[in-house]
Amino acid sequence: MQFTELPLHKSILKSLSEARFQRPTLVQQKTIPLVLAKKNVIVAAQTGTGKTAAFALPIINLLFNKQDAEKGAKTIKALVVTPTRELAIQIEENFTLFSKYTNLRTTAVFGGVSLEPQKEKLAKGIDILVATPGRLLDLQLQGHLDLSHLEIFVLDEADLMLDMGFINDVKKIEKLCPRKKQTLLFSATIPEKIDDLAKSVIKNAIKVEINPEETTAKNIGQLLYYLPKKNKTDLCLHLLRNTINGKIIIFRRTKFGVDKLEQTLLKNGYKATSIHGDKTQSIRNKAIEDFKTKKASILIATDVAARGIDITNVDAIINFDIPNIPETYVHRIGRTGRAGKSGIAFSFCSPDENSYIKTIESLIEKPIKVIEDHPYPIHKPKHKKKQTNTISKHKKSRKSTASKKNKKRWY
Ligand code: ADP
Ligand code: MG
């Protein structure tokens, strides 16, 4: 399917072809016609599947005939609420790009920067507002926002919004909007909490779900290394020296782990940078910018810090720690092999993580290819029996001198 087969205005199609978007992604194919038909829609599709354009394109199309308000008489007709500043900026960029050949104006407001320029932009009049919850409520309280003409309300990255504790803010914001409006909710996953939120803010929604198997793994090579925990850094350096090239994201579970690995890689001469929740917004932005512009070729991240951030053209990802939530694995590897490009995902599994591999393999419905030919091999676990209890019991003893013996218990 081509974008030209969708009922979008020519000027939107023109901006798409300039942006080299030829084919709509699966989520875009399914969502765009529903939004154009003014339906309320709940969309679940993993990071990197193109959810932004799935709402931005039809919204621009719906507002197309309302772009030419008298000067200074523009009203906010679409509002996109998103959890982080990075996401707000990305969404604004998308709207601006796709509405290049229209008179529709978009602006983004978010915390951590001065209010004044944002107030000025709002005062000049805009059609589409992208906002983080806190700043939106601030501006509303101070009387700089009029949402009474709103027609379309979008909640983007809803799962992250809930994880970041924005649920009450989101409900408050929804109440500021007119009752009669079109509501769209986008999320990477739909946990129960989202269902609760959806019930309170969306009525009669149509659900679009793109399951991970449809979008993952087609172009992504997935390789699994079983090794002792203590050798993970060595294996990482070994692979960086001999096997992995290009832009790489390394995921770690903890902030401490991220910092420690960054130090090690820097000491070994790699151009590495990192993001996690203890770093300030401006430092995180700088890290992402450095990675995007290839000043740094390796980005080390925790899952939360990396969520929703659009980082494309990643050649490889390394699961330095195996995520305990299987969907996280799918999100992580979704960062490579995007948009038809092939990518590769390396996973380092130490004995205490064996059970995570099992849940991941059952989610993706296939075994991950095990690489045994590496410097720190241990055997892959033979039996698919539960090990949860033995894990904590033996964790300490593994550090003792008898650790080698104990290791046998793991596989
Ligand atoms: P999501 O919100 O699902 O995580 P994004 O909207 O951030 O995904 O899109 C991920 C990347 O894919 C972005 O760089 C975007 O520009 C690109 N992209 C989206 N749709 C298309 C398309 N139809 N063709 C080519 N690239 C696309
Ligand atoms: Mg998104």
Short mmCIF file of C-alpha atoms and ligand atoms in Angstrom, two decimals:
data_model
loop_
_atom_site.label_atom_id
_atom_site.label_comp_id
_atom_site.label_asym_id
_atom_site.label_seq_id
_atom_site.Cartn_x
_atom_site.Cartn_y
_atom_site.Cartn_z
CA MET A 1 0.00 0.00 0.00
CA GLN A 2 1.16 3.53 -0.84
CA PHE A 3 0.30 6.75 0.98
CA THR A 4 -1.33 7.97 -2.22
CA GLU A 5 -4.02 5.31 -1.73
CA LEU A 6 -5.15 7.03 1.46
CA PRO A 7 -7.64 9.90 1.14
CA LEU A 8 -5.15 12.57 2.19
CA HIS A 9 -4.86 16.04 0.67
CA LYS A 10 -2.25 16.51 -2.02
CA SER A 11 -0.22 18.95 0.02
CA ILE A 12 0.12 16.37 2.79
CA LEU A 13 1.18 13.73 0.27
CA LYS A 14 3.75 16.18 -1.06
CA SER A 15 5.31 16.67 2.36
CA LEU A 16 5.31 12.89 2.85
CA SER A 17 7.18 12.23 -0.33
CA GLU A 18 9.68 14.94 0.58
CA ALA A 19 10.18 13.20 3.91
CA ARG A 20 10.68 9.96 1.94
CA PHE A 21 7.68 8.31 3.51
CA GLN A 22 6.34 6.05 0.78
CA ARG A 23 4.35 3.32 2.41
CA PRO A 24 2.26 3.68 5.52
CA THR A 25 3.31 1.32 8.27
CA LEU A 26 0.80 -1.28 9.45
CA VAL A 27 -0.39 0.85 12.34
CA GLN A 28 -0.79 3.82 10.01
CA GLN A 29 -2.77 1.78 7.48
CA LYS A 30 -5.16 0.66 10.16
CA THR A 31 -5.45 3.89 12.13
CA ILE A 32 -5.55 6.69 9.55
CA PRO A 33 -8.92 5.73 7.97
CA LEU A 34 -10.53 5.45 11.42
CA VAL A 35 -9.30 8.86 12.53
CA LEU A 36 -10.43 10.38 9.23
CA ALA A 37 -13.86 8.88 9.91
CA LYS A 38 -13.84 10.76 13.25
CA LYS A 39 -13.87 7.62 15.36
CA ASN A 40 -12.47 7.39 18.86
CA VAL A 41 -9.55 5.02 18.64
CA ILE A 42 -7.26 3.18 21.06
CA VAL A 43 -4.06 2.05 19.42
CA ALA A 44 -1.50 -0.37 20.83
CA ALA A 45 1.68 -0.85 18.83
CA GLN A 46 5.26 -1.08 19.96
CA THR A 47 7.77 1.77 19.87
CA GLY A 48 9.06 2.57 16.43
CA THR A 49 6.02 1.45 14.46
CA GLY A 50 5.09 4.98 13.37
CA LYS A 51 2.31 5.93 15.76
CA THR A 52 3.05 9.67 15.53
CA ALA A 53 2.20 9.92 11.84
CA ALA A 54 -0.77 7.61 12.46
CA PHE A 55 -2.42 10.50 14.30
CA ALA A 56 -0.61 13.54 12.88
CA LEU A 57 -1.52 12.87 9.24
CA PRO A 58 -5.28 12.39 9.68
CA ILE A 59 -5.46 15.28 12.16
CA ILE A 60 -3.86 17.63 9.65
CA ASN A 61 -6.27 16.31 7.06
CA LEU A 62 -9.29 16.82 9.31
CA LEU A 63 -8.23 20.39 10.08
CA PHE A 64 -7.35 21.11 6.48
CA ASN A 65 -10.41 23.23 5.76
CA LYS A 66 -9.95 25.22 8.95
CA GLN A 67 -6.41 26.35 8.37
CA ASP A 68 -7.20 29.85 7.18
CA ALA A 69 -8.68 31.58 10.19
CA GLU A 70 -8.44 35.37 10.32
CA LYS A 71 -5.09 36.54 11.56
CA GLY A 72 -4.90 36.21 15.32
CA ALA A 73 -8.15 34.28 15.41
CA LYS A 74 -6.69 30.81 15.40
CA THR A 75 -8.03 28.47 18.06
CA ILE A 76 -6.58 25.26 19.42
CA LYS A 77 -8.42 22.49 17.60
CA ALA A 78 -6.17 19.54 18.37
CA LEU A 79 -4.28 18.78 21.57
CA VAL A 80 -1.67 16.05 21.94
CA VAL A 81 -0.62 15.23 25.48
CA THR A 82 2.62 13.31 25.85
CA PRO A 83 4.74 12.49 28.91
CA THR A 84 8.17 13.92 28.15
CA ARG A 85 9.75 16.95 26.65
CA GLU A 86 11.68 14.90 24.07
CA LEU A 87 8.47 13.35 22.85
CA ALA A 88 6.70 16.71 22.73
CA ILE A 89 9.47 18.09 20.54
CA GLN A 90 9.40 15.07 18.23
CA ILE A 91 5.64 15.24 17.82
CA GLU A 92 5.76 18.96 17.09
CA GLU A 93 8.43 18.30 14.46
CA ASN A 94 6.20 15.68 12.85
CA PHE A 95 3.21 18.02 12.68
CA THR A 96 5.33 20.84 11.33
CA LEU A 97 6.84 18.57 8.69
CA PHE A 98 3.55 17.13 7.45
CA SER A 99 1.70 20.47 7.53
CA LYS A 100 4.49 22.27 5.70
CA TYR A 101 2.19 23.12 2.76
CA THR A 102 -0.72 24.26 4.89
CA ASN A 103 -1.33 27.27 7.11
CA LEU A 104 -1.84 25.10 10.17
CA ARG A 105 0.37 26.10 13.07
CA THR A 106 1.67 23.75 15.76
CA THR A 107 3.55 24.51 18.94
CA ALA A 108 4.87 22.42 21.81
CA VAL A 109 4.85 23.38 25.49
CA PHE A 110 6.77 21.48 28.15
CA GLY A 111 8.34 22.01 31.54
CA GLY A 112 11.94 22.73 32.42
CA VAL A 113 12.14 25.87 30.29
CA SER A 114 10.88 29.42 30.71
CA LEU A 115 7.15 30.04 30.34
CA GLU A 116 7.38 33.32 28.48
CA PRO A 117 8.19 32.18 24.93
CA GLN A 118 5.49 29.53 25.21
CA LYS A 119 2.93 32.10 26.33
CA GLU A 120 3.86 34.30 23.39
CA LYS A 121 3.40 31.49 20.90
CA LEU A 122 0.03 30.62 22.36
CA ALA A 123 -1.04 34.24 22.24
CA LYS A 124 -0.20 34.45 18.53
CA GLY A 125 -2.66 31.68 17.85
CA ILE A 126 -2.08 28.04 16.96
CA ASP A 127 -4.17 25.19 15.61
CA ILE A 128 -2.40 22.23 17.16
CA LEU A 129 -0.87 22.09 20.62
CA VAL A 130 1.54 19.42 21.84
CA ALA A 131 2.06 19.46 25.60
CA THR A 132 3.39 17.66 28.62
CA PRO A 133 0.77 17.43 31.39
CA GLY A 134 2.34 19.63 34.07
CA ARG A 135 3.15 22.57 31.84
CA LEU A 136 -0.24 22.38 30.16
CA LEU A 137 -2.01 22.65 33.51
CA ASP A 138 0.27 25.55 34.57
CA LEU A 139 -0.52 27.49 31.43
CA GLN A 140 -4.22 26.79 31.82
CA LEU A 141 -4.21 27.92 35.46
CA GLN A 142 -2.55 31.16 34.46
CA GLY A 143 -5.19 31.74 31.83
CA HIS A 144 -3.04 31.34 28.72
CA LEU A 145 -4.92 28.42 27.22
CA ASP A 146 -8.33 28.19 25.72
CA LEU A 147 -9.34 24.63 24.99
CA SER A 148 -13.01 25.42 24.42
CA HIS A 149 -12.71 24.97 20.63
CA LEU A 150 -10.94 21.67 20.88
CA GLU A 151 -12.08 19.00 18.43
CA ILE A 152 -9.45 16.29 18.76
CA PHE A 153 -7.75 15.11 21.94
CA VAL A 154 -4.76 12.73 21.71
CA LEU A 155 -3.05 10.87 24.52
CA ASP A 156 0.30 9.66 23.25
CA GLU A 157 2.49 7.07 24.98
CA ALA A 158 -0.28 6.48 27.48
CA ASP A 159 1.49 3.62 29.24
CA LEU A 160 4.53 5.76 29.91
CA MET A 161 2.25 8.58 31.05
CA LEU A 162 0.73 6.29 33.67
CA ASP A 163 4.12 4.91 34.73
CA MET A 164 5.28 8.48 35.27
CA GLY A 165 2.30 9.19 37.52
CA PHE A 166 0.35 11.50 35.24
CA ILE A 167 -3.00 9.79 35.50
CA ASN A 168 -4.73 12.48 37.54
CA ASP A 169 -3.26 15.24 35.42
CA VAL A 170 -4.55 13.53 32.31
CA LYS A 171 -8.03 13.23 33.78
CA LYS A 172 -7.93 16.91 34.75
CA ILE A 173 -6.86 17.92 31.27
CA GLU A 174 -9.61 15.88 29.69
CA LYS A 175 -12.14 17.76 31.83
CA LEU A 176 -10.84 21.08 30.48
CA CYS A 177 -11.78 20.02 26.97
CA PRO A 178 -15.29 20.15 25.51
CA ARG A 179 -17.32 17.04 26.08
CA LYS A 180 -17.99 16.50 22.44
CA LYS A 181 -14.68 15.70 20.83
CA GLN A 182 -12.77 12.94 19.13
CA THR A 183 -10.34 11.15 21.45
CA LEU A 184 -7.37 9.05 20.41
CA LEU A 185 -5.14 7.04 22.73
CA PHE A 186 -1.78 5.62 21.69
CA SER A 187 0.34 3.26 23.71
CA ALA A 188 3.12 0.74 23.26
CA THR A 189 1.30 -1.71 25.49
CA ILE A 190 -2.19 -1.80 26.94
CA PRO A 191 -1.86 -2.85 30.57
CA GLU A 192 -4.97 -2.94 32.74
CA LYS A 193 -4.30 0.55 34.04
CA ILE A 194 -4.76 1.92 30.51
CA ASP A 195 -8.10 0.21 30.23
CA ASP A 196 -9.17 2.04 33.38
CA LEU A 197 -8.00 5.36 32.02
CA ALA A 198 -9.59 4.66 28.66
CA LYS A 199 -12.93 3.97 30.29
CA SER A 200 -12.89 7.34 31.99
CA VAL A 201 -11.73 9.42 29.01
CA ILE A 202 -12.88 7.60 25.87
CA LYS A 203 -16.31 6.37 24.97
CA ASN A 204 -17.06 3.86 22.23
CA ALA A 205 -13.50 3.50 21.07
CA ILE A 206 -12.38 1.20 18.32
CA LYS A 207 -9.26 -0.76 19.21
CA VAL A 208 -6.34 -1.20 16.88
CA GLU A 209 -3.78 -3.67 18.13
CA ILE A 210 -0.63 -4.55 16.27
CA ASN A 211 0.85 -7.53 18.00
CA PRO A 212 4.60 -7.74 18.36
CA GLU A 213 4.96 -10.80 16.16
CA GLU A 214 3.63 -8.85 13.22
CA THR A 215 6.23 -6.18 13.53
CA THR A 216 9.26 -7.64 15.25
CA ALA A 217 11.89 -9.96 14.32
CA LYS A 218 11.40 -10.04 10.58
CA ASN A 219 14.60 -8.19 9.89
CA ILE A 220 16.14 -8.53 13.28
CA GLY A 221 18.73 -11.16 13.98
CA GLN A 222 18.45 -12.21 17.60
CA LEU A 223 21.42 -13.85 19.24
CA LEU A 224 21.72 -15.18 22.75
CA TYR A 225 24.90 -15.64 24.76
CA TYR A 226 24.91 -17.69 27.95
CA LEU A 227 27.76 -16.62 30.19
CA PRO A 228 28.71 -16.00 33.81
CA LYS A 229 27.53 -12.63 35.08
CA LYS A 230 31.06 -11.51 35.87
CA ASN A 231 32.10 -11.81 32.22
CA LYS A 232 29.40 -9.62 30.72
CA THR A 233 31.65 -6.57 30.43
CA ASP A 234 34.38 -8.69 28.84
CA LEU A 235 31.97 -10.14 26.30
CA CYS A 236 30.65 -6.69 25.55
CA LEU A 237 34.17 -5.40 24.83
CA HIS A 238 34.95 -8.55 22.84
CA LEU A 239 31.91 -8.08 20.60
CA LEU A 240 32.55 -4.36 20.17
CA ARG A 241 36.10 -5.11 19.08
CA ASN A 242 35.32 -7.98 16.78
CA THR A 243 31.71 -8.22 15.77
CA ILE A 244 29.48 -5.19 16.24
CA ASN A 245 29.77 -2.07 14.16
CA GLY A 246 27.88 1.16 13.76
CA LYS A 247 25.32 2.71 16.07
CA ILE A 248 24.64 0.64 19.13
CA ILE A 249 22.27 0.92 22.05
CA ILE A 250 23.14 -1.03 25.18
CA PHE A 251 20.31 -1.58 27.64
CA ARG A 252 20.91 -2.08 31.32
CA ARG A 253 18.42 -2.55 34.09
CA THR A 254 19.85 -0.11 36.60
CA LYS A 255 21.14 3.44 36.58
CA PHE A 256 24.22 2.27 38.44
CA GLY A 257 24.85 -0.35 35.78
CA VAL A 258 24.54 2.26 33.04
CA ASP A 259 27.08 4.57 34.68
CA LYS A 260 29.52 1.77 35.38
CA LEU A 261 29.46 0.46 31.83
CA GLU A 262 29.81 3.96 30.41
CA GLN A 263 32.99 4.50 32.46
CA THR A 264 34.39 1.20 31.24
CA LEU A 265 33.65 1.87 27.59
CA LEU A 266 35.05 5.39 27.77
CA LYS A 267 38.23 4.04 29.37
CA ASN A 268 38.51 1.60 26.50
CA GLY A 269 38.33 4.37 23.97
CA TYR A 270 34.73 3.99 22.80
CA LYS A 271 32.59 7.00 22.07
CA ALA A 272 29.84 6.22 24.53
CA THR A 273 27.12 8.29 26.12
CA SER A 274 24.24 7.42 28.39
CA ILE A 275 20.76 8.26 29.61
CA HIS A 276 18.93 7.37 32.79
CA GLY A 277 16.48 8.90 35.21
CA ASP A 278 19.04 10.49 37.54
CA LYS A 279 20.47 12.66 34.77
CA THR A 280 19.04 16.10 34.16
CA GLN A 281 16.86 16.71 31.17
CA SER A 282 19.48 18.81 29.42
CA ILE A 283 22.17 16.17 29.89
CA ARG A 284 19.82 13.52 28.52
CA ASN A 285 18.96 15.70 25.53
CA LYS A 286 22.63 16.24 24.84
CA ALA A 287 23.28 12.48 24.99
CA ILE A 288 20.47 11.74 22.54
CA GLU A 289 21.63 14.52 20.25
CA ASP A 290 25.22 13.21 20.33
CA PHE A 291 23.99 9.73 19.50
CA LYS A 292 21.75 10.95 16.68
CA THR A 293 24.51 13.04 15.14
CA LYS A 294 26.98 10.17 15.61
CA LYS A 295 29.25 12.09 17.97
CA ALA A 296 28.73 9.06 20.14
CA SER A 297 28.30 5.66 18.56
CA ILE A 298 27.15 3.87 21.69
CA LEU A 299 24.20 4.87 23.84
CA ILE A 300 23.76 3.11 27.17
CA ALA A 301 20.28 3.39 28.60
CA THR A 302 17.76 2.18 31.11
CA ASP A 303 14.42 1.15 29.66
CA VAL A 304 12.42 3.98 31.17
CA ALA A 305 14.85 6.65 29.98
CA ALA A 306 14.79 5.24 26.45
CA ARG A 307 11.07 4.73 26.10
CA GLY A 308 9.29 6.51 23.34
CA ILE A 309 12.41 8.27 22.16
CA ASP A 310 12.74 8.01 18.44
CA ILE A 311 16.22 6.81 17.70
CA THR A 312 16.43 5.32 14.25
CA ASN A 313 19.05 3.61 12.17
CA VAL A 314 20.40 1.65 15.07
CA ASP A 315 22.59 -1.14 13.80
CA ALA A 316 22.62 -3.24 16.91
CA ILE A 317 21.29 -3.41 20.37
CA ILE A 318 22.80 -5.24 23.30
CA ASN A 319 20.68 -6.56 26.12
CA PHE A 320 23.44 -6.38 28.68
CA ASP A 321 20.86 -7.40 31.26
CA ILE A 322 17.89 -9.53 30.24
CA PRO A 323 14.66 -7.68 30.98
CA ASN A 324 12.34 -9.38 33.44
CA ILE A 325 9.29 -8.15 31.54
CA PRO A 326 9.17 -9.91 28.18
CA GLU A 327 7.46 -7.00 26.37
CA THR A 328 10.47 -4.87 27.28
CA TYR A 329 12.63 -7.23 25.24
CA VAL A 330 10.37 -6.72 22.24
CA HIS A 331 10.48 -2.93 22.67
CA ARG A 332 14.23 -2.95 22.97
CA ILE A 333 14.90 -5.03 19.89
CA GLY A 334 12.31 -2.98 18.00
CA ARG A 335 14.85 -0.17 18.00
CA THR A 336 16.98 -1.93 15.49
CA GLY A 337 15.90 -3.17 12.09
CA ARG A 338 13.41 -0.35 11.70
CA ALA A 339 11.61 0.58 8.52
CA GLY A 340 12.83 -2.36 6.51
CA LYS A 341 16.44 -2.05 7.58
CA SER A 342 18.03 -5.08 9.11
CA GLY A 343 19.42 -5.00 12.59
CA ILE A 344 20.78 -7.31 15.17
CA ALA A 345 20.13 -7.86 18.85
CA PHE A 346 22.63 -9.46 21.22
CA SER A 347 21.40 -10.73 24.56
CA PHE A 348 23.68 -11.61 27.47
CA CYS A 349 22.10 -14.13 29.79
CA SER A 350 23.68 -15.02 33.11
CA PRO A 351 22.32 -18.02 35.05
CA ASP A 352 20.09 -15.90 37.28
CA GLU A 353 18.31 -14.64 34.18
CA ASN A 354 17.46 -17.98 32.58
CA SER A 355 13.81 -17.81 33.53
CA TYR A 356 13.44 -14.43 31.78
CA ILE A 357 14.58 -15.99 28.51
CA LYS A 358 11.85 -18.57 28.80
CA THR A 359 9.10 -15.96 29.17
CA ILE A 360 10.56 -13.93 26.30
CA GLU A 361 10.67 -16.96 24.03
CA SER A 362 7.08 -17.77 24.82
CA LEU A 363 6.03 -14.19 23.99
CA ILE A 364 7.85 -14.09 20.66
CA GLU A 365 6.84 -17.68 20.04
CA LYS A 366 10.24 -18.85 18.95
CA PRO A 367 13.58 -19.72 20.50
CA ILE A 368 16.36 -17.17 20.30
CA LYS A 369 19.43 -18.46 18.50
CA VAL A 370 22.13 -19.41 21.00
CA ILE A 371 25.74 -18.57 20.16
CA GLU A 372 28.12 -20.95 21.89
CA ASP A 373 31.24 -19.90 20.08
CA HIS A 374 32.47 -17.08 22.33
CA PRO A 375 35.17 -16.67 25.00
CA TYR A 376 32.99 -17.13 28.11
CA PRO A 377 30.62 -19.97 27.34
CA ILE A 378 28.51 -21.84 29.79
CA HIS A 379 25.97 -24.38 28.69
CA LYS A 380 22.48 -23.33 27.93
CA PRO A 381 19.95 -24.48 30.52
CA LYS A 382 18.69 -27.95 29.69
CA HIS A 383 15.47 -28.24 31.57
CA LYS A 384 12.57 -25.92 31.31
CA LYS A 385 11.79 -26.21 34.99
CA LYS A 386 11.11 -23.25 37.22
CA GLN A 387 14.17 -21.91 38.95
CA THR A 388 12.78 -18.89 40.69
CA ASN A 389 13.35 -20.11 44.23
CA THR A 390 16.80 -21.50 43.73
CA ILE A 391 17.87 -18.23 42.23
CA SER A 392 17.70 -16.18 45.37
CA LYS A 393 18.92 -19.04 47.50
CA HIS A 394 22.13 -19.47 45.60
CA LYS A 395 22.88 -15.93 44.67
CA LYS A 396 25.14 -15.36 47.65
CA SER A 397 26.86 -18.70 47.56
CA ARG A 398 27.85 -18.06 43.97
CA LYS A 399 30.18 -15.39 45.18
CA SER A 400 31.98 -17.78 47.49
CA THR A 401 34.98 -19.88 46.51
CA ALA A 402 32.61 -22.76 45.91
CA SER A 403 30.98 -20.73 43.21
CA LYS A 404 32.19 -22.90 40.39
CA LYS A 405 30.54 -25.96 41.86
CA ASN A 406 27.35 -24.12 42.52
CA LYS A 407 27.14 -22.92 38.99
CA LYS A 408 26.29 -26.40 37.90
CA ARG A 409 22.96 -25.97 39.52
CA TRP A 410 22.07 -23.39 36.94
CA TYR A 411 22.12 -25.48 33.85
P1 ADP B 1 6.27 5.30 17.60
O1 ADP B 1 5.53 6.51 18.08
O2 ADP B 1 5.37 4.17 17.22
O3 ADP B 1 7.36 4.88 18.54
P2 ADP B 1 7.39 7.08 15.62
O4 ADP B 1 6.17 7.77 15.22
O5 ADP B 1 8.30 7.79 16.55
O6 ADP B 1 7.02 5.66 16.24
O7 ADP B 1 8.15 6.61 14.28
C1 ADP B 1 9.36 5.90 14.33
C2 ADP B 1 10.25 6.29 13.14
O8 ADP B 1 9.73 5.77 11.94
C3 ADP B 1 10.36 7.78 12.96
O9 ADP B 1 11.70 8.11 12.67
C4 ADP B 1 9.51 8.08 11.78
O10 ADP B 1 9.95 9.21 11.09
C5 ADP B 1 9.62 6.80 10.96
N1 ADP B 1 8.43 6.50 10.16
C6 ADP B 1 7.15 6.50 10.60
N2 ADP B 1 6.30 6.16 9.63
C7 ADP B 1 7.05 5.94 8.53
C8 ADP B 1 6.74 5.57 7.17
N3 ADP B 1 5.51 5.32 6.78
N4 ADP B 1 7.77 5.46 6.30
C9 ADP B 1 9.03 5.68 6.71
N5 ADP B 1 9.40 6.04 7.95
C10 ADP B 1 8.42 6.17 8.87
MG MG B 2 5.41 7.54 19.79
#
